[in-house]
Amino acid sequence: MSAGALRGWCPGLARPMPTGDGLLVRLHPAGGVLDAAQARAVADAARAGGNGLVDVTARGNLQIRGVTAATHPALAAALAAAGLGDARRDGGPQRLTLAPPFAGPACAALARRIEAIGRGVPGLPAKALVILEEAAGGLGAAEADLRVRCAAAGPVRIALAAPDGLAWTRPVAADEAPAALRRLLEGLAASGARRVRALSAPERGALAGAASLAPGDPPPPAAPPLGPGLHALADGRTALVAELPFGRCGAGLLARMARWCARHGDGALRLTAARGVAVACPDAAAAGRLRDAVGEAGLIVAPGDPRGAVAACPGAPACASGGTPAQADAGRLAAAFAPLAARGATLHVSGCPKGCAHPGAADLTLVGQADGGYRVVLGGDAGAPTALALAFEAVRERLESVDDPSGLRDAFREPA
């Protein structure tokens, strides 16, 4: 399958995607939640039918790697029996919404309603995404076509994505919001565009107008996403949020997490947009025990862990597009990046210019080359032009000479 044929298309359970390490099967758990039995089923499937590696994506979905044509039928049957089958077969989005892992009842109910609406819209682009947030919980700068601000009571706010940010509409009555969102999704499907931000400003205005939405002022910023560590929930429970280094774990670790969430928590693994998991525990003591267990297993459980500031795709050889072993190189660079991470800087190590692991800009972006080196981009994304290319060891040496983000430009100055 050519790169052109893959553009705008997303794999699922029934339709895996060829990669450098075999077929990739993507699972889209409803609401991004796995119960312990489903997590065990994924771990078993990854061991029996894949290469034992499982990824959590930036949309809170799961990927099983290294599947073969021979193992795929049994793997697909087992996971479908576990309730992890595809939601649709027309090429549309298998999962349309992304919400905070502990969204309130109103937000969670609206997410379910939007999923149902989306399944009834033919021609909806495969990559379409609606993000839901609350005043008490957001998802940061995650990219979406539509962003919805929920409230426990009162109006809903909707924003359309634009190249330069978000175009917010006036508040919509809660009981009118589903119909407005249906019209927006139908308009996106009818436009033929892959994403809302690809529409021109007049086209976005017409889309909003057809949904009876008028321009409005943006609401106050939502709370930031829950970072790694312990968090008190509104219902008195304590949540542990942990990130997987670069979004990856082995089947054995996933099986252990299934046991841990049943032993210490409510039996559910919530997949997060930070490529990790969140578990609700009955109290702080249980959450602390769970934190110790997952921390010893190598997950990121502390806010200051420099690995949390580094995004990386699998790279070569797992991905046929990768020019470098991006994930392995990112692990080797994390320690050198620690002083910069402590000051809020971000690093993106990408095996190729597609930048799948981090579509936006980072303070330092490294783009893999066929010769094993990296193009260096400062303050941009993986597709940005740059004249500077360095071998891996040269990148690491220059990083080790910098302890403040302001020094990156001097350390990685482009040739005159």
Protein backbone atom coordinates (compact mmCIF):
# COMPACT_ATOMS: atom_id res chain seq x y z
CA MET A 1 0.00 0.00 0.00
CA SER A 2 1.48 3.35 -1.04
CA ALA A 3 1.89 6.38 1.18
CA GLY A 4 -0.62 8.18 -1.00
CA ALA A 5 -3.18 5.45 -0.48
CA LEU A 6 -2.69 5.67 3.28
CA ARG A 7 -3.28 9.42 3.45
CA GLY A 8 -6.40 10.26 5.44
CA TRP A 9 -6.96 6.61 6.36
CA CYS A 10 -6.80 5.00 9.79
CA PRO A 11 -6.39 1.32 10.69
CA GLY A 12 -8.76 -0.62 12.90
CA LEU A 13 -9.24 -4.16 14.11
CA ALA A 14 -10.70 -5.54 10.88
CA ARG A 15 -8.42 -3.51 8.64
CA PRO A 16 -4.83 -3.46 9.91
CA MET A 17 -2.09 -1.28 8.44
CA PRO A 18 1.22 -2.57 7.05
CA THR A 19 4.27 -1.20 8.89
CA GLY A 20 7.95 -2.02 9.13
CA ASP A 21 7.40 -4.65 11.84
CA GLY A 22 4.30 -6.30 10.39
CA LEU A 23 0.65 -5.33 10.52
CA LEU A 24 -0.55 -2.72 13.01
CA VAL A 25 -3.97 -3.26 14.59
CA ARG A 26 -5.57 -0.23 16.23
CA LEU A 27 -8.24 -0.62 18.90
CA HIS A 28 -10.69 2.14 19.86
CA PRO A 29 -12.14 1.34 23.31
CA ALA A 30 -15.42 3.13 23.98
CA GLY A 31 -14.63 6.30 25.90
CA GLY A 32 -10.97 5.26 26.02
CA VAL A 33 -11.73 2.86 28.90
CA LEU A 34 -10.68 -0.78 29.24
CA ASP A 35 -11.90 -3.02 32.00
CA ALA A 36 -9.40 -5.45 33.49
CA ALA A 37 -10.65 -8.36 31.37
CA GLN A 38 -10.29 -6.35 28.17
CA ALA A 39 -6.78 -5.25 29.12
CA ARG A 40 -5.84 -8.89 29.67
CA ALA A 41 -7.38 -9.80 26.30
CA VAL A 42 -5.25 -7.16 24.58
CA ALA A 43 -2.12 -8.42 26.33
CA ASP A 44 -2.89 -12.02 25.36
CA ALA A 45 -3.57 -11.00 21.75
CA ALA A 46 -0.32 -9.02 21.53
CA ARG A 47 1.65 -12.01 22.76
CA ALA A 48 -0.12 -14.64 20.65
CA GLY A 49 -0.70 -12.69 17.47
CA GLY A 50 1.79 -9.80 17.50
CA ASN A 51 5.32 -9.08 18.62
CA GLY A 52 4.28 -8.35 22.20
CA LEU A 53 4.40 -4.55 21.88
CA VAL A 54 1.42 -2.30 22.61
CA ASP A 55 1.22 1.47 22.05
CA VAL A 56 -1.14 4.05 23.53
CA THR A 57 -1.86 6.79 20.99
CA ALA A 58 -2.37 10.53 21.48
CA ARG A 59 -6.12 9.92 21.06
CA GLY A 60 -6.22 7.39 23.89
CA ASN A 61 -6.45 4.35 21.62
CA LEU A 62 -4.35 1.18 21.54
CA GLN A 63 -2.12 -0.32 18.87
CA ILE A 64 -0.88 -3.91 18.68
CA ARG A 65 2.25 -4.26 16.56
CA GLY A 66 3.85 -7.11 14.65
CA VAL A 67 0.63 -8.87 13.63
CA THR A 68 0.87 -11.16 10.58
CA ALA A 69 -1.64 -12.17 7.95
CA ALA A 70 -1.70 -15.63 9.51
CA THR A 71 -2.30 -14.46 13.10
CA HIS A 72 -4.71 -11.63 12.33
CA PRO A 73 -7.98 -13.63 11.99
CA ALA A 74 -7.70 -15.27 15.44
CA LEU A 75 -6.50 -12.04 17.04
CA ALA A 76 -9.43 -10.09 15.55
CA ALA A 77 -11.95 -12.71 16.66
CA ALA A 78 -10.63 -12.76 20.23
CA LEU A 79 -10.64 -8.98 20.60
CA ALA A 80 -14.08 -8.61 19.03
CA ALA A 81 -15.37 -11.17 21.54
CA ALA A 82 -13.86 -9.00 24.30
CA GLY A 83 -15.94 -6.03 23.13
CA LEU A 84 -13.13 -4.28 21.26
CA GLY A 85 -14.42 -4.64 17.72
CA ASP A 86 -14.68 -1.82 15.18
CA ALA A 87 -17.60 0.59 15.57
CA ARG A 88 -18.02 1.17 11.83
CA ARG A 89 -16.87 -0.28 8.52
CA ASP A 90 -17.36 2.63 6.11
CA GLY A 91 -13.95 4.24 6.59
CA GLY A 92 -15.23 6.80 9.09
CA PRO A 93 -13.75 7.42 12.54
CA GLN A 94 -13.86 4.39 14.81
CA ARG A 95 -13.81 6.75 17.79
CA LEU A 96 -14.90 10.34 17.29
CA THR A 97 -14.53 11.89 20.76
CA LEU A 98 -11.78 12.49 23.28
CA ALA A 99 -12.57 13.64 26.81
CA PRO A 100 -10.67 13.95 30.11
CA PRO A 101 -10.24 10.57 31.83
CA PHE A 102 -12.49 11.55 34.75
CA ALA A 103 -15.08 13.65 32.93
CA GLY A 104 -18.24 14.49 34.83
CA PRO A 105 -21.61 12.89 34.05
CA ALA A 106 -22.80 15.66 31.70
CA CYS A 107 -19.58 15.60 29.68
CA ALA A 108 -19.48 11.81 29.48
CA ALA A 109 -23.13 11.65 28.42
CA LEU A 110 -22.56 14.22 25.67
CA ALA A 111 -19.53 12.27 24.43
CA ARG A 112 -21.67 9.14 24.10
CA ARG A 113 -24.32 11.14 22.26
CA ILE A 114 -21.77 12.57 19.82
CA GLU A 115 -20.38 9.10 19.13
CA ALA A 116 -23.87 7.89 18.25
CA ILE A 117 -24.45 10.92 16.04
CA GLY A 118 -21.14 10.43 14.24
CA ARG A 119 -21.89 6.79 13.40
CA GLY A 120 -24.97 8.03 11.56
CA VAL A 121 -23.05 10.50 9.38
CA PRO A 122 -21.86 8.83 6.16
CA GLY A 123 -18.66 10.14 4.63
CA LEU A 124 -17.28 11.54 7.89
CA PRO A 125 -13.47 11.73 7.53
CA ALA A 126 -11.56 8.98 9.28
CA LYS A 127 -9.44 11.43 11.28
CA ALA A 128 -12.35 13.62 12.48
CA LEU A 129 -12.09 14.38 16.19
CA VAL A 130 -14.30 16.16 18.71
CA ILE A 131 -12.65 17.11 22.00
CA LEU A 132 -14.79 17.63 25.09
CA GLU A 133 -13.53 19.53 28.09
CA GLU A 134 -14.83 20.98 31.33
CA ALA A 135 -13.84 23.97 33.42
CA ALA A 136 -12.24 21.49 35.82
CA GLY A 137 -10.57 19.30 33.20
CA GLY A 138 -9.08 19.95 29.78
CA LEU A 139 -6.85 18.31 27.21
CA GLY A 140 -4.37 21.07 26.52
CA ALA A 141 -3.46 21.80 22.93
CA ALA A 142 -4.61 18.47 21.47
CA GLU A 143 -5.70 18.94 17.87
CA ALA A 144 -9.39 18.52 17.03
CA ASP A 145 -11.94 19.54 14.42
CA LEU A 146 -14.44 20.66 17.05
CA ARG A 147 -13.89 21.49 20.70
CA VAL A 148 -16.83 21.41 23.09
CA ARG A 149 -16.86 23.01 26.55
CA CYS A 150 -19.32 21.16 28.77
CA ALA A 151 -20.95 22.34 31.97
CA ALA A 152 -22.76 20.43 34.71
CA ALA A 153 -25.71 22.74 34.12
CA GLY A 154 -26.18 25.53 31.63
CA PRO A 155 -25.06 26.20 28.04
CA VAL A 156 -22.46 24.36 25.97
CA ARG A 157 -19.75 26.17 24.00
CA ILE A 158 -18.46 24.93 20.65
CA ALA A 159 -15.32 25.89 18.72
CA LEU A 160 -14.28 25.11 15.15
CA ALA A 161 -10.61 24.51 14.44
CA ALA A 162 -8.79 27.09 12.32
CA PRO A 163 -5.15 27.25 11.18
CA ASP A 164 -4.50 30.04 13.68
CA GLY A 165 -6.44 28.68 16.65
CA LEU A 166 -10.09 28.14 17.54
CA ALA A 167 -13.20 29.98 16.35
CA TRP A 168 -15.63 29.88 19.29
CA THR A 169 -19.36 30.24 18.82
CA ARG A 170 -21.91 31.77 21.15
CA PRO A 171 -23.15 29.49 23.94
CA VAL A 172 -25.68 26.86 22.91
CA ALA A 173 -28.42 25.50 25.18
CA ALA A 174 -27.45 22.04 26.39
CA ASP A 175 -30.51 20.40 24.81
CA GLU A 176 -29.73 22.08 21.45
CA ALA A 177 -26.05 21.16 21.35
CA PRO A 178 -26.43 17.61 19.90
CA ALA A 179 -28.42 18.89 16.92
CA ALA A 180 -25.89 21.66 16.28
CA LEU A 181 -23.02 19.17 16.45
CA ARG A 182 -24.85 16.84 14.07
CA ARG A 183 -25.15 19.63 11.50
CA LEU A 184 -21.47 20.50 11.90
CA LEU A 185 -20.41 16.89 11.35
CA GLU A 186 -22.74 16.53 8.36
CA GLY A 187 -21.31 19.73 6.91
CA LEU A 188 -17.74 18.47 7.36
CA ALA A 189 -18.63 15.21 5.60
CA ALA A 190 -20.32 17.07 2.74
CA SER A 191 -17.37 19.45 2.29
CA GLY A 192 -14.99 16.69 1.23
CA ALA A 193 -12.27 18.16 3.50
CA ARG A 194 -10.25 15.85 5.74
CA ARG A 195 -10.26 18.28 8.68
CA VAL A 196 -12.19 21.41 9.64
CA ARG A 197 -9.00 23.48 9.75
CA ALA A 198 -8.47 22.73 6.04
CA LEU A 199 -11.58 24.79 5.21
CA SER A 200 -11.25 28.45 4.29
CA ALA A 201 -12.53 31.08 6.71
CA PRO A 202 -15.70 31.65 4.60
CA GLU A 203 -16.28 27.89 4.45
CA ARG A 204 -15.97 27.59 8.23
CA GLY A 205 -18.36 30.51 8.63
CA ALA A 206 -20.87 28.83 6.33
CA LEU A 207 -20.49 25.57 8.25
CA ALA A 208 -21.23 27.32 11.55
CA GLY A 209 -24.11 29.25 10.00
CA ALA A 210 -25.73 26.08 8.70
CA ALA A 211 -25.63 24.79 12.28
CA SER A 212 -27.27 28.04 13.51
CA LEU A 213 -24.10 28.99 15.40
CA ALA A 214 -22.98 32.61 15.60
CA PRO A 215 -19.44 33.83 16.45
CA GLY A 216 -18.78 34.41 20.11
CA ASP A 217 -16.03 35.10 22.63
CA PRO A 218 -13.89 32.24 23.91
CA PRO A 219 -14.56 30.93 27.42
CA PRO A 220 -11.90 31.07 30.12
CA PRO A 221 -9.16 28.47 29.65
CA ALA A 222 -9.95 24.99 30.87
CA ALA A 223 -7.87 23.41 33.57
CA PRO A 224 -4.69 21.79 32.25
CA PRO A 225 -4.66 18.02 31.66
CA LEU A 226 -3.93 15.83 34.65
CA GLY A 227 -0.20 15.22 34.76
CA PRO A 228 1.52 12.16 36.21
CA GLY A 229 0.98 11.64 39.94
CA LEU A 230 -1.88 11.44 42.42
CA HIS A 231 -5.02 13.58 42.06
CA ALA A 232 -7.99 14.05 44.38
CA LEU A 233 -11.29 13.50 42.55
CA ALA A 234 -14.51 15.34 43.28
CA ASP A 235 -16.22 12.17 44.53
CA GLY A 236 -13.60 11.60 47.25
CA ARG A 237 -11.55 9.00 45.40
CA THR A 238 -7.89 9.44 44.47
CA ALA A 239 -6.66 8.95 40.92
CA LEU A 240 -3.26 7.84 39.76
CA VAL A 241 -2.19 9.17 36.38
CA ALA A 242 0.85 7.49 34.83
CA GLU A 243 2.44 7.94 31.42
CA LEU A 244 4.07 5.22 29.36
CA PRO A 245 7.55 6.28 28.20
CA PHE A 246 6.93 7.30 24.58
CA GLY A 247 3.52 5.61 24.73
CA ARG A 248 4.80 2.02 24.62
CA CYS A 249 4.62 -1.03 26.86
CA GLY A 250 5.01 -4.77 26.55
CA ALA A 251 2.17 -7.25 26.79
CA GLY A 252 3.45 -8.48 30.14
CA LEU A 253 3.31 -5.00 31.63
CA LEU A 254 -0.21 -4.45 30.28
CA ALA A 255 -1.32 -7.70 31.92
CA ARG A 256 0.21 -6.56 35.22
CA MET A 257 -1.59 -3.21 34.92
CA ALA A 258 -4.85 -5.12 34.49
CA ARG A 259 -4.20 -6.93 37.79
CA TRP A 260 -3.15 -3.72 39.54
CA CYS A 261 -6.21 -1.72 38.48
CA ALA A 262 -8.46 -4.50 39.78
CA ARG A 263 -6.50 -4.86 43.06
CA HIS A 264 -5.96 -1.19 43.90
CA GLY A 265 -8.56 0.66 41.81
CA ASP A 266 -12.03 0.41 40.34
CA GLY A 267 -11.05 -2.19 37.75
CA ALA A 268 -10.83 0.25 34.82
CA LEU A 269 -7.82 1.47 32.85
CA ARG A 270 -8.53 4.89 31.35
CA LEU A 271 -6.27 5.64 28.38
CA THR A 272 -5.07 9.25 28.27
CA ALA A 273 -4.08 11.68 25.54
CA ALA A 274 -0.63 11.83 27.15
CA ARG A 275 -0.12 8.20 26.02
CA GLY A 276 -0.66 6.78 29.45
CA VAL A 277 -3.24 5.39 31.85
CA ALA A 278 -5.34 6.69 34.73
CA VAL A 279 -6.93 4.62 37.49
CA ALA A 280 -9.45 5.72 40.12
CA CYS A 281 -8.63 4.30 43.57
CA PRO A 282 -10.86 4.31 46.67
CA ASP A 283 -8.41 6.41 48.71
CA ALA A 284 -4.95 7.96 48.73
CA ALA A 285 -3.35 4.92 50.38
CA ALA A 286 -4.49 2.57 47.61
CA ALA A 287 -3.41 5.09 44.96
CA GLY A 288 0.00 5.37 46.60
CA ARG A 289 0.47 1.59 46.50
CA LEU A 290 -0.49 1.58 42.84
CA ARG A 291 1.91 4.46 42.11
CA ASP A 292 4.77 2.55 43.71
CA ALA A 293 3.99 -0.57 41.66
CA VAL A 294 3.75 1.14 38.28
CA GLY A 295 6.73 3.37 39.04
CA GLU A 296 8.90 0.33 39.74
CA ALA A 297 7.70 -1.09 36.41
CA GLY A 298 9.13 1.94 34.59
CA LEU A 299 6.08 4.14 34.02
CA ILE A 300 6.27 7.90 34.51
CA VAL A 301 4.56 8.77 37.80
CA ALA A 302 6.36 11.98 38.80
CA PRO A 303 5.79 15.42 37.20
CA GLY A 304 9.54 16.09 36.93
CA ASP A 305 10.42 12.98 34.94
CA PRO A 306 12.21 14.29 31.81
CA ARG A 307 10.76 11.49 29.69
CA GLY A 308 7.40 13.19 30.00
CA ALA A 309 8.71 16.17 28.02
CA VAL A 310 9.91 13.99 25.12
CA ALA A 311 7.66 12.72 22.32
CA ALA A 312 8.88 10.00 19.99
CA CYS A 313 7.41 7.71 17.35
CA PRO A 314 8.59 4.09 17.01
CA GLY A 315 10.92 4.97 14.14
CA ALA A 316 12.95 2.34 12.31
CA PRO A 317 12.67 -0.58 11.94
CA ALA A 318 9.10 -0.68 13.32
CA CYS A 319 7.90 1.96 10.86
CA ALA A 320 8.80 1.65 7.19
CA SER A 321 8.88 5.47 6.90
CA GLY A 322 11.39 5.87 9.74
CA GLY A 323 14.96 6.80 8.89
CA THR A 324 16.22 6.41 12.47
CA PRO A 325 15.34 4.41 15.61
CA ALA A 326 13.53 7.43 17.00
CA GLN A 327 12.17 5.87 20.17
CA ALA A 328 15.49 4.33 21.18
CA ASP A 329 17.30 7.59 20.44
CA ALA A 330 14.72 9.55 22.46
CA GLY A 331 15.43 7.34 25.46
CA ARG A 332 19.14 8.07 25.15
CA LEU A 333 18.48 11.83 24.90
CA ALA A 334 16.04 12.14 27.81
CA ALA A 335 18.72 12.49 30.49
CA ALA A 336 20.56 15.17 28.54
CA PHE A 337 17.26 17.01 28.06
CA ALA A 338 16.38 16.93 31.79
CA PRO A 339 17.58 20.50 32.64
CA LEU A 340 15.53 21.87 29.74
CA ALA A 341 12.48 19.76 30.61
CA ALA A 342 12.61 21.15 34.15
CA ARG A 343 12.17 24.62 32.62
CA GLY A 344 9.17 23.60 30.52
CA ALA A 345 10.91 22.83 27.23
CA THR A 346 9.72 20.03 24.92
CA LEU A 347 11.60 17.66 22.62
CA HIS A 348 10.18 15.72 19.68
CA VAL A 349 12.19 12.91 18.09
CA SER A 350 10.56 11.88 14.81
CA GLY A 351 11.69 9.11 12.52
CA CYS A 352 10.45 11.00 9.45
CA PRO A 353 8.88 14.37 8.47
CA LYS A 354 5.30 13.16 9.13
CA GLY A 355 5.72 13.84 12.86
CA CYS A 356 3.04 11.35 13.96
CA ALA A 357 4.00 11.40 17.65
CA HIS A 358 3.66 15.17 18.00
CA PRO A 359 1.94 17.00 15.11
CA GLY A 360 2.56 20.45 16.60
CA ALA A 361 5.70 22.47 17.28
CA ALA A 362 8.24 21.61 19.96
CA ASP A 363 11.13 23.66 21.33
CA LEU A 364 13.47 21.16 19.68
CA THR A 365 12.37 18.77 16.93
CA LEU A 366 14.69 16.14 15.47
CA VAL A 367 13.67 14.61 12.15
CA GLY A 368 15.26 11.30 11.14
CA GLN A 369 17.22 11.00 7.89
CA ALA A 370 17.98 7.95 5.77
CA ASP A 371 21.67 8.24 6.70
CA GLY A 372 20.85 7.85 10.41
CA GLY A 373 21.29 11.54 11.25
CA TYR A 374 18.71 14.16 12.20
CA ARG A 375 17.49 17.43 10.74
CA VAL A 376 17.19 19.96 13.57
CA VAL A 377 14.15 22.26 13.87
CA LEU A 378 13.90 24.92 16.57
CA GLY A 379 10.40 25.97 17.62
CA GLY A 380 8.70 24.13 14.77
CA ASP A 381 7.21 20.82 13.71
CA ALA A 382 8.72 17.86 11.90
CA GLY A 383 7.76 19.21 8.49
CA ALA A 384 9.37 22.63 8.95
CA PRO A 385 12.32 23.53 6.69
CA THR A 386 15.78 23.66 8.21
CA ALA A 387 19.36 23.78 6.94
CA LEU A 388 20.93 22.03 9.93
CA ALA A 389 21.50 18.25 9.97
CA LEU A 390 23.60 16.44 12.56
CA ALA A 391 24.65 12.93 13.51
CA PHE A 392 23.00 11.59 16.66
CA GLU A 393 26.12 11.92 18.82
CA ALA A 394 26.53 15.53 17.72
CA VAL A 395 22.94 16.24 18.77
CA ARG A 396 23.54 14.69 22.18
CA GLU A 397 26.80 16.60 22.70
CA ARG A 398 25.14 19.92 21.90
CA LEU A 399 22.18 19.12 24.16
CA GLU A 400 24.51 18.35 27.04
CA SER A 401 25.99 21.86 26.69
CA VAL A 402 22.60 23.58 27.23
CA ASP A 403 20.79 23.94 30.56
CA ASP A 404 18.26 26.63 29.63
CA PRO A 405 15.82 26.75 26.67
CA SER A 406 17.18 30.16 25.67
CA GLY A 407 20.48 28.47 24.82
CA LEU A 408 19.03 26.12 22.21
CA ARG A 409 19.32 28.64 19.39
CA ASP A 410 23.04 29.14 19.96
CA ALA A 411 23.74 25.42 20.44
CA PHE A 412 21.87 24.51 17.25
CA ARG A 413 22.60 27.51 15.11
CA GLU A 414 22.05 26.86 11.40
CA PRO A 415 25.08 27.17 9.09
CA ALA A 416 25.51 30.60 7.54
